[in-house]
Coordinates of C-alpha atoms in Angstrom, one line a residue:
M1 CA 152.0 8.0 40.5
A2 CA 152.6 5.9 43.5
T3 CA 151.0 6.7 46.8
T4 CA 153.3 8.8 48.9
T5 CA 153.9 7.6 52.5
T6 CA 156.8 8.8 54.8
T7 CA 159.0 5.9 55.8
T8 CA 162.2 5.6 57.7
G9 CA 162.8 2.1 56.2
S10 CA 164.9 1.3 53.1
T11 CA 164.1 3.1 49.8
V12 CA 165.9 0.5 47.7
L13 CA 162.6 -0.8 46.5
E14 CA 161.2 2.7 45.4
P15 CA 161.0 1.7 41.7
L16 CA 159.0 -1.3 42.5
S17 CA 156.6 1.0 44.7
T18 CA 156.3 3.3 41.7
A19 CA 155.5 0.5 39.2
F20 CA 152.7 -1.0 41.5
Q21 CA 151.5 2.3 42.7
L22 CA 151.9 1.1 46.4
P23 CA 153.5 2.9 49.4
I24 CA 157.0 1.9 49.7
D25 CA 156.6 0.5 53.3
Q26 CA 153.9 -1.9 52.0
V27 CA 156.3 -3.0 49.3
N28 CA 159.1 -3.4 51.7
F29 CA 156.8 -5.5 53.9
V30 CA 155.7 -7.8 51.2
V31 CA 159.4 -8.3 49.9
C32 CA 160.7 -8.9 53.4
Q33 CA 158.0 -11.5 54.2
L34 CA 159.0 -13.3 50.7
F35 CA 162.6 -13.2 51.8
A36 CA 161.7 -14.6 55.2
L37 CA 159.9 -17.4 53.4
L38 CA 163.1 -18.2 51.5
A39 CA 165.2 -17.9 54.6
A40 CA 162.7 -20.2 56.4
V41 CA 163.4 -23.0 53.9
W42 CA 167.1 -22.4 54.2
F43 CA 166.8 -22.3 58.0
R44 CA 164.9 -25.8 58.0
T45 CA 167.3 -27.2 55.4
Y46 CA 170.7 -26.1 56.6
L47 CA 170.2 -25.0 60.2
H48 CA 168.0 -28.1 61.1
S49 CA 168.1 -29.0 64.9
S50 CA 170.0 -32.2 63.9
K51 CA 172.8 -30.3 62.3
T52 CA 173.0 -27.1 64.3
S53 CA 173.4 -26.1 67.9
V54 CA 170.4 -24.5 69.7
L55 CA 172.6 -21.4 70.3
I56 CA 173.2 -21.0 66.5
R57 CA 169.5 -21.4 65.7
H58 CA 168.6 -18.7 68.4
L59 CA 171.3 -16.3 67.0
V60 CA 170.5 -16.7 63.3
A61 CA 166.7 -16.4 64.0
T62 CA 167.1 -13.3 66.0
L63 CA 169.7 -11.5 63.7
L64 CA 167.7 -12.1 60.7
G65 CA 164.6 -10.9 62.4
L66 CA 166.3 -7.5 63.4
Y67 CA 167.6 -7.1 60.0
L68 CA 164.1 -7.4 58.4
A69 CA 162.8 -5.0 61.0
L70 CA 165.7 -2.6 60.2
F71 CA 164.9 -2.8 56.6
C72 CA 161.3 -2.2 56.9
F73 CA 161.3 0.4 59.7
G74 CA 164.7 1.9 60.1
W75 CA 165.5 3.3 63.3
Y76 CA 161.9 2.7 64.5
A77 CA 163.0 -0.9 64.9
L78 CA 164.9 0.2 68.0
H79 CA 161.5 0.2 69.8
F80 CA 161.2 -3.5 69.5
L81 CA 164.6 -3.9 71.4
I82 CA 163.7 -1.3 73.9
Q83 CA 160.3 -2.7 74.8
S84 CA 161.7 -6.3 75.0
G85 CA 164.8 -5.1 77.0
I86 CA 163.0 -3.0 79.6
S87 CA 160.3 -5.9 80.0
Y88 CA 163.2 -8.4 80.5
S89 CA 164.7 -6.2 83.1
I90 CA 161.4 -5.9 84.8
M91 CA 161.1 -9.6 85.1
L92 CA 164.6 -10.0 86.6
I93 CA 164.1 -7.0 89.0
V94 CA 160.6 -7.5 90.2
G95 CA 160.6 -11.2 90.4
V96 CA 158.1 -14.0 89.6
E97 CA 155.4 -12.9 92.1
S98 CA 154.5 -9.6 90.3
M99 CA 156.3 -9.6 87.1
H100 CA 153.2 -10.4 85.1
K101 CA 151.5 -7.1 86.3
Y102 CA 154.3 -4.9 85.8
C103 CA 155.3 -6.4 82.3
F104 CA 151.6 -6.2 81.3
V105 CA 151.2 -2.5 82.2
F106 CA 154.6 -1.6 80.8
A107 CA 154.3 -3.4 77.4
L108 CA 150.8 -2.3 76.8
G109 CA 151.5 1.3 77.9
Y110 CA 154.6 1.5 75.7
L111 CA 152.7 0.2 72.7
T112 CA 149.9 2.7 73.4
L113 CA 152.4 5.5 73.6
C114 CA 154.1 4.6 70.2
Q115 CA 150.5 4.2 68.7
I116 CA 149.5 7.8 69.8
T117 CA 152.8 9.2 68.5
R118 CA 152.5 7.5 65.0
V119 CA 148.8 8.2 64.6
Y120 CA 148.4 11.8 65.8
I121 CA 151.7 13.2 64.9
F122 CA 152.8 11.3 61.7
D123 CA 150.3 9.7 59.5
Y124 CA 146.8 9.7 60.8
G125 CA 144.3 7.6 58.6
Q126 CA 147.1 5.9 56.7
Y127 CA 146.6 2.1 56.2
S128 CA 150.3 1.5 55.3
A129 CA 152.4 -0.9 57.3
D130 CA 153.9 0.8 60.4
F131 CA 156.2 -0.2 63.2
S132 CA 153.4 -0.5 65.8
G133 CA 152.1 -3.6 64.0
P134 CA 155.2 -5.7 65.0
M135 CA 155.1 -4.1 68.5
M136 CA 151.5 -5.4 68.9
I137 CA 152.7 -8.9 68.4
I138 CA 155.8 -8.4 70.7
T139 CA 153.4 -7.0 73.4
Q140 CA 151.5 -10.2 73.1
K141 CA 154.6 -12.4 73.6
I142 CA 156.0 -10.2 76.4
T143 CA 152.7 -10.3 78.4
S144 CA 152.0 -14.1 77.6
L145 CA 155.3 -15.2 78.7
A146 CA 155.3 -13.1 81.9
F147 CA 152.0 -14.7 82.9
E148 CA 153.3 -18.1 81.9
I149 CA 156.6 -17.7 84.2
H150 CA 154.4 -16.4 86.9
D151 CA 152.2 -19.5 86.7
G152 CA 155.2 -21.9 86.4
M153 CA 157.5 -20.5 89.1
F154 CA 155.2 -18.8 91.7
R155 CA 151.6 -20.3 91.6
K156 CA 150.8 -23.7 93.2
E157 CA 150.1 -26.5 90.7
E158 CA 146.5 -27.0 92.0
E159 CA 145.8 -23.3 91.4
L160 CA 146.4 -23.6 87.7
T161 CA 143.8 -24.5 85.1
T162 CA 144.5 -27.1 82.4
S163 CA 145.7 -24.6 79.8
Q164 CA 147.9 -22.7 82.4
R165 CA 149.5 -25.9 83.6
T166 CA 150.3 -26.8 79.8
L167 CA 151.8 -23.5 79.1
A168 CA 153.6 -22.7 82.3
V169 CA 157.2 -22.0 82.1
R170 CA 159.4 -23.5 84.8
R171 CA 162.6 -21.4 84.5
M172 CA 163.6 -17.8 83.4
P173 CA 164.7 -17.7 79.7
S174 CA 168.1 -16.3 79.0
L175 CA 168.3 -13.0 77.2
L176 CA 169.0 -14.7 73.9
E177 CA 166.1 -16.9 74.2
Y178 CA 163.8 -14.0 75.1
L179 CA 165.0 -11.9 72.1
S180 CA 164.7 -15.0 69.8
Y181 CA 161.2 -15.5 71.0
N182 CA 160.2 -11.9 70.5
C183 CA 162.2 -11.0 67.4
N184 CA 162.7 -14.0 65.2
F185 CA 162.5 -13.6 61.5
M186 CA 159.6 -15.9 61.2
G187 CA 157.3 -13.7 63.2
I188 CA 158.6 -10.3 63.7
L189 CA 156.8 -8.6 61.0
A190 CA 153.3 -10.2 61.1
G191 CA 153.4 -12.8 63.8
P192 CA 151.5 -14.9 64.7
L193 CA 151.7 -15.2 68.3
C194 CA 152.9 -18.6 69.7
S195 CA 153.5 -19.9 73.2
Y196 CA 157.1 -19.7 74.6
K197 CA 157.2 -23.4 75.2
D198 CA 156.1 -24.2 71.6
Y199 CA 158.8 -21.9 70.3
I200 CA 161.7 -23.2 72.4
T201 CA 160.5 -26.7 71.7
F202 CA 160.7 -26.0 67.9
I203 CA 164.2 -24.4 68.2
E204 CA 165.4 -27.3 70.3
G205 CA 164.0 -29.8 67.6
R206 CA 161.6 -31.5 70.0
S207 CA 158.2 -30.4 68.4
Y208 CA 157.6 -33.5 66.1
Q209 CA 158.4 -36.0 68.9
L210 CA 156.3 -34.1 71.4
K211 CA 153.4 -33.9 69.0
L212 CA 153.8 -37.6 68.3
S213 CA 153.7 -38.3 72.0
E214 CA 150.5 -36.3 72.6
A215 CA 148.7 -37.8 69.6
N216 CA 149.6 -41.4 70.5
G217 CA 149.5 -41.3 74.3
K218 CA 153.0 -42.8 74.5
E219 CA 155.9 -41.6 76.7
E220 CA 158.8 -43.2 74.7
I221 CA 159.5 -41.5 71.3
K222 CA 162.3 -42.5 69.1
Y223 CA 164.1 -39.5 67.7
E224 CA 165.1 -41.2 64.4
Q225 CA 161.5 -41.1 63.2
T226 CA 161.1 -39.3 59.8
E227 CA 160.0 -35.7 60.4
P228 CA 156.9 -34.7 58.3
S229 CA 157.4 -32.2 55.4
P230 CA 155.5 -28.9 55.5
N231 CA 155.9 -28.4 51.7
T232 CA 152.3 -29.3 50.9
A233 CA 150.9 -27.0 53.5
V234 CA 153.2 -24.1 52.5
V235 CA 152.2 -24.5 48.8
Q236 CA 148.6 -24.5 49.8
K237 CA 148.8 -21.5 51.9
L238 CA 150.8 -19.6 49.3
F239 CA 148.1 -20.3 46.8
V240 CA 145.6 -18.7 49.2
C241 CA 148.0 -15.7 49.6
G242 CA 148.1 -15.2 45.8
F243 CA 144.2 -15.5 45.5
S244 CA 143.6 -13.4 48.5
L245 CA 146.0 -10.6 47.2
S246 CA 144.5 -10.6 43.8
I247 CA 141.0 -10.2 45.1
Y248 CA 142.0 -7.4 47.5
M249 CA 143.8 -5.4 44.9
T250 CA 140.7 -5.5 42.6
A251 CA 137.7 -5.7 44.9
T252 CA 138.6 -2.9 47.2
K253 CA 138.8 -0.4 44.3
I254 CA 135.3 -1.5 43.0
L255 CA 133.8 -1.7 46.5
P256 CA 135.2 0.9 48.8
V257 CA 134.0 0.8 52.3
D258 CA 133.5 4.7 52.7
Y259 CA 130.9 4.5 49.9
N260 CA 128.6 3.3 52.8
I261 CA 128.5 6.8 54.0
D262 CA 128.1 8.6 50.7
D263 CA 125.2 11.1 51.1
S264 CA 123.8 10.2 47.7
F265 CA 124.0 6.5 48.1
C266 CA 122.4 6.7 51.7
T267 CA 119.5 8.9 50.4
T268 CA 118.6 7.1 47.2
A269 CA 119.6 3.3 47.7
S270 CA 116.9 1.0 48.9
V271 CA 117.6 -0.9 52.2
P272 CA 118.3 -4.3 50.4
T273 CA 120.9 -2.5 48.3
R274 CA 122.6 -0.9 51.2
I275 CA 122.7 -4.1 53.1
A276 CA 124.1 -5.9 50.1
Y277 CA 126.9 -3.3 49.5
L278 CA 127.7 -3.1 53.1
Y279 CA 128.3 -6.8 53.3
L280 CA 130.3 -6.9 49.9
S281 CA 132.3 -3.9 50.8
L282 CA 133.5 -5.4 54.1
L283 CA 133.9 -8.8 52.4
A284 CA 136.3 -7.1 49.9
A285 CA 138.3 -5.7 52.8
R286 CA 139.0 -9.1 54.6
P287 CA 141.5 -10.6 51.9
K288 CA 144.1 -8.2 53.0
Y289 CA 144.2 -9.9 56.3
Y290 CA 143.9 -13.3 54.7
F291 CA 147.0 -12.6 52.7
A292 CA 149.1 -11.1 55.5
W293 CA 148.2 -13.9 58.2
T294 CA 148.5 -16.8 55.8
L295 CA 151.8 -15.7 54.5
A296 CA 153.0 -15.5 58.0
D297 CA 151.7 -18.9 58.8
A298 CA 153.4 -20.4 55.6
I299 CA 156.7 -18.7 56.7
N300 CA 156.6 -20.5 60.1
N301 CA 155.6 -23.8 58.4
A302 CA 158.4 -23.5 55.9
A303 CA 160.9 -23.3 58.8
G304 CA 159.4 -26.4 60.2
F305 CA 157.4 -24.6 63.0
G306 CA 153.6 -25.1 63.3
F307 CA 153.1 -28.9 63.3
Q308 CA 150.1 -29.8 65.3
G309 CA 149.8 -33.4 64.9
Y310 CA 148.1 -35.8 62.7
D311 CA 144.4 -35.8 61.6
R312 CA 142.1 -38.8 61.6
D313 CA 143.4 -39.9 58.1
G314 CA 146.9 -39.7 59.3
A315 CA 147.8 -36.5 57.5
P316 CA 150.0 -34.0 59.1
C317 CA 148.4 -30.9 60.4
W318 CA 150.4 -27.6 60.2
D319 CA 148.0 -25.3 61.9
L320 CA 149.5 -25.0 65.4
I321 CA 149.8 -21.2 65.1
S322 CA 147.4 -20.6 62.3
N323 CA 145.5 -17.2 62.7
L324 CA 142.4 -17.9 60.8
R325 CA 140.1 -20.4 59.2
I326 CA 138.6 -18.6 56.1
R327 CA 135.8 -21.1 55.5
N328 CA 134.4 -20.9 59.0
I329 CA 134.7 -17.1 58.9
E330 CA 132.7 -16.7 55.6
F331 CA 130.0 -19.3 56.7
S332 CA 129.8 -18.3 60.3
T333 CA 126.4 -18.8 61.8
S334 CA 127.1 -16.9 65.0
F335 CA 129.1 -13.9 66.1
K336 CA 131.0 -16.1 68.4
M337 CA 132.0 -18.5 65.6
F338 CA 133.2 -15.5 63.6
I339 CA 135.4 -14.2 66.5
D340 CA 136.7 -17.7 67.3
N341 CA 138.0 -18.2 63.8
W342 CA 139.3 -14.7 63.1
N343 CA 142.7 -13.6 64.3
I344 CA 142.8 -16.9 66.4
Q345 CA 146.0 -16.4 68.2
T346 CA 145.1 -12.9 69.4
A347 CA 141.8 -14.3 70.6
L348 CA 143.7 -16.9 72.6
W349 CA 146.0 -14.3 74.1
L350 CA 142.9 -12.2 75.2
K351 CA 141.5 -15.3 76.8
R352 CA 144.7 -16.3 78.7
V353 CA 145.6 -13.0 79.9
C354 CA 142.3 -11.4 80.4
Y355 CA 139.1 -13.4 80.1
E356 CA 140.2 -16.3 82.2
R357 CA 141.7 -14.1 85.0
A358 CA 139.2 -11.3 85.1
S359 CA 137.5 -11.0 88.4
F360 CA 134.3 -9.3 87.0
S361 CA 132.7 -8.9 83.6
P362 CA 135.2 -10.8 81.6
T363 CA 133.6 -10.2 78.3
V364 CA 133.7 -6.4 78.8
Q365 CA 137.2 -6.3 80.1
T366 CA 138.3 -8.5 77.1
F367 CA 136.8 -6.3 74.4
L368 CA 138.2 -3.1 76.1
L369 CA 141.7 -4.7 76.1
S370 CA 141.3 -5.7 72.5
A371 CA 140.5 -2.1 71.7
I372 CA 143.3 -0.8 73.6
W373 CA 145.7 -3.3 72.0
H374 CA 144.5 -2.4 68.4
G375 CA 145.4 1.2 68.7
V376 CA 144.0 4.7 69.4
Y377 CA 141.8 5.3 66.3
P378 CA 138.3 6.1 67.6
G379 CA 136.7 3.6 65.1
Y380 CA 138.5 0.9 66.9
Y381 CA 136.8 1.7 70.1
L382 CA 133.4 2.2 68.5
T383 CA 133.8 -1.3 66.9
F384 CA 134.6 -3.0 70.2
L385 CA 132.1 -1.3 72.2
T386 CA 129.5 -2.4 69.7
G387 CA 131.0 -5.8 69.8
I388 CA 130.3 -6.1 73.3
L389 CA 126.5 -5.6 72.8
M390 CA 126.6 -7.9 69.8
T391 CA 128.3 -10.7 71.8
L392 CA 126.0 -10.3 74.9
A393 CA 122.9 -10.1 72.7
A394 CA 123.9 -13.0 70.4
R395 CA 124.6 -15.2 73.4
N396 CA 121.2 -14.5 74.8
L397 CA 119.4 -15.2 71.6
R398 CA 121.4 -18.4 70.9
N399 CA 120.8 -19.8 74.5
N400 CA 117.1 -19.0 74.4
L401 CA 116.2 -19.9 70.8
R402 CA 118.6 -22.2 69.1
H403 CA 117.3 -25.5 70.8
H404 CA 113.9 -24.9 69.3
F405 CA 115.2 -25.4 65.8
L406 CA 117.0 -28.6 66.3
G407 CA 114.0 -30.9 65.8
S408 CA 114.7 -31.8 62.2
P409 CA 117.4 -31.4 59.5
N410 CA 115.2 -29.0 57.4
I411 CA 114.4 -26.7 60.2
K412 CA 118.1 -26.8 61.3
S413 CA 119.0 -25.9 57.8
G414 CA 116.6 -23.0 57.7
Y415 CA 117.8 -21.8 61.0
D416 CA 121.5 -21.9 59.9
A417 CA 120.6 -19.9 56.7
V418 CA 119.0 -17.2 58.8
T419 CA 121.7 -17.0 61.4
W420 CA 124.4 -16.8 58.7
L421 CA 122.7 -13.9 57.1
A422 CA 122.2 -12.2 60.5
T423 CA 125.8 -12.9 61.5
Q424 CA 127.3 -11.4 58.3
M425 CA 125.0 -8.3 58.6
A426 CA 125.9 -7.9 62.3
I427 CA 129.7 -8.3 61.6
S428 CA 129.5 -5.9 58.7
Y429 CA 127.6 -3.4 60.9
T430 CA 130.0 -3.8 63.8
V431 CA 133.5 -3.5 61.9
A432 CA 132.6 -0.7 59.5
P433 CA 134.0 1.9 62.1
F434 CA 137.2 -0.2 62.3
V435 CA 137.8 0.5 58.6
L436 CA 136.6 4.0 58.6
L437 CA 138.7 4.9 61.6
S438 CA 137.6 8.5 62.5
V439 CA 134.8 9.5 64.7
K440 CA 132.9 11.6 62.1
P441 CA 132.6 9.0 59.3
S442 CA 131.9 6.2 61.8
L443 CA 129.0 8.1 63.6
R444 CA 127.7 9.2 60.1
F445 CA 127.6 5.4 59.2
Y446 CA 125.7 4.3 62.3
S447 CA 123.4 7.3 62.2
S448 CA 122.6 6.5 58.5
W449 CA 121.3 3.1 59.9
F450 CA 119.5 4.8 62.8
Y451 CA 121.7 2.7 65.2
C452 CA 119.3 -0.1 64.3
L453 CA 121.4 -3.0 65.6
H454 CA 122.5 -1.1 68.8
V455 CA 118.8 -0.7 69.6
A456 CA 118.0 -4.3 68.7
C457 CA 120.9 -5.7 70.9
I458 CA 119.8 -3.5 74.0
T459 CA 116.2 -4.8 73.5
V460 CA 117.2 -8.3 73.3
L461 CA 119.2 -7.9 76.5
L462 CA 116.3 -6.1 78.3
I463 CA 113.7 -8.8 77.1
L464 CA 115.3 -12.2 76.9
P465 CA 116.6 -13.8 80.1
A466 CA 120.3 -14.8 80.3
R467 CA 120.0 -18.5 80.2
S468 CA 122.9 -20.6 81.4
C469 CA 125.1 -22.4 78.9
Q470 CA 124.7 -25.6 80.9
K471 CA 120.8 -25.6 80.7
S472 CA 120.7 -24.9 77.0
C473 CA 123.3 -27.6 76.3
K474 CA 121.2 -30.1 78.3
E475 CA 118.2 -29.2 76.1
Q476 CA 120.3 -29.5 73.0
E477 CA 121.6 -32.9 74.0
Y478 CA 118.1 -34.2 74.6
L479 CA 116.8 -32.8 71.2
Q480 CA 119.9 -34.1 69.3
H481 CA 119.4 -37.6 70.9
T482 CA 115.9 -38.0 69.9
W483 CA 116.6 -36.4 66.4
G484 CA 119.2 -39.1 66.0
K485 CA 116.8 -41.8 67.1
K486 CA 114.1 -40.6 64.6
L487 CA 116.6 -40.7 61.7
D488 CA 117.7 -44.1 62.3
K489 CA 116.6 -46.1 65.2
V490 CA 118.9 -49.0 64.5
E491 CA 122.2 -47.1 64.9
E492 CA 122.1 -46.9 68.7
N493 CA 125.7 -46.6 69.0
H494 CA 125.9 -43.8 66.5
S495 CA 123.3 -41.9 68.4
A496 CA 125.4 -42.3 71.5
R497 CA 128.4 -40.9 69.8
D498 CA 126.4 -37.9 68.8
S499 CA 125.2 -37.4 72.5
S500 CA 128.8 -37.5 73.6
A501 CA 129.9 -35.1 71.0
I502 CA 127.3 -32.5 72.3
N503 CA 128.5 -33.0 75.8
N504 CA 132.0 -32.4 74.6
N505 CA 130.8 -29.2 72.8
C506 CA 129.2 -28.0 76.0
R507 CA 132.2 -28.7 78.1
Q508 CA 134.4 -26.9 75.4
K509 CA 132.5 -23.6 76.2
Q510 CA 133.7 -23.9 79.9
E511 CA 137.1 -25.5 79.1
T512 CA 140.1 -23.4 79.6
S513 CA 142.5 -25.5 77.2
W514 CA 143.6 -23.1 74.6
R515 CA 144.7 -26.0 72.3
H516 CA 141.2 -27.3 72.1
S517 CA 139.7 -24.0 71.7
T518 CA 141.7 -23.5 68.5
L519 CA 140.2 -26.6 67.0
K520 CA 136.6 -25.8 68.1
Q521 CA 134.0 -25.2 65.5

């Protein structure tokens, strides 16, 4: 029998829900995303910017988005309009000087209120799709745009960082542009977040020319140039979606996460067995996100949105708003590398609205904001509070130890193997409460491990000094330069390029350009 879940959305697909034994709202979500994929192809083919006015493209994108929201969530979709409408009114009434603060507080507060209502009144503990998911993306868009308008229309040019100057919006959007940005059919159900300027550039048909200009460094761009096709990128991403979904549907039944807190398993299994199962069970939970985010990315690409430029081989890159890099996630050798490649657009949002603007403890503030934005399950807060410790401790370890292992390729390979194992263990340990959700099972999980990694992180922070990034990067540059000379003394130019690359990596850690940070690692 199908899993029963209360829904206010359409019940037309109830037979499909019963056949696949899935909640009706999850079936609605997947079918609507597949419909959005077809609509995106139609939108790019028949409502291309060269054939249709900007007004029509905005109208169609908005109306299709609201229809999909209504199909999935019924009258709960009104929350999307209420949140967007009130935020737009705040921007008009308050003005550019303070709109970013009021919009941030209102949008995040309204989202939190809806999450509290959904979790503690309706369906606590359900993993099914819910209306607060799209509201999380809309909250990101509302707050991002408010900060971008504040930067573009109030702050002085010299006060802005590189990324703030790039993203700054110089005029107030119309109500239609605002609703189209927040509620378009390509991103209303699963995102991902994109900047307002990128979205408007796409709707107006200037994204290809703009990216060519950025890549080639030329001002004059001919509009008759052929636009690259996203078909190859879309097909590749759909293949990833199908593979991820099949893995998730089978692996989660074989490797349930809550078995990590089974009394019999905790008392009888050996430590290596428990470590292996913890890693595999959390590994099996990730394809759900791979499926949803990759499908959302494919939908935007199918509509012609997401063109990033060309790679070194001249192939078009369709990863402007990609939300993850699976290979980098699964082979992460540091906690930071995992975070930088997981839910990329959310990480950039946190960086732009919090980390870069925080007056004190930016890491702590960013993790707390992430916890509040994700929802009100206690497991979320346990995960992100643990994540603060993990991040600070991992940073200390890396800055104090890593440069000692760059002397030769063999030592570096051994170091990477050890850090990969440690990173996967740390990630699994940290995010287990995120999946378990409630306080009791989450604390039971940590207590069954005797809070070992919490203790280890605190010990690292107390013992190891907090070395500056600049100092460790200089040491890394020196070691890498001498390593390159040992490998091949003849290739002096090659060594110079390696040294330059390390300097760039060091600068990237301090850079505020969000476009460069999406390509990092």
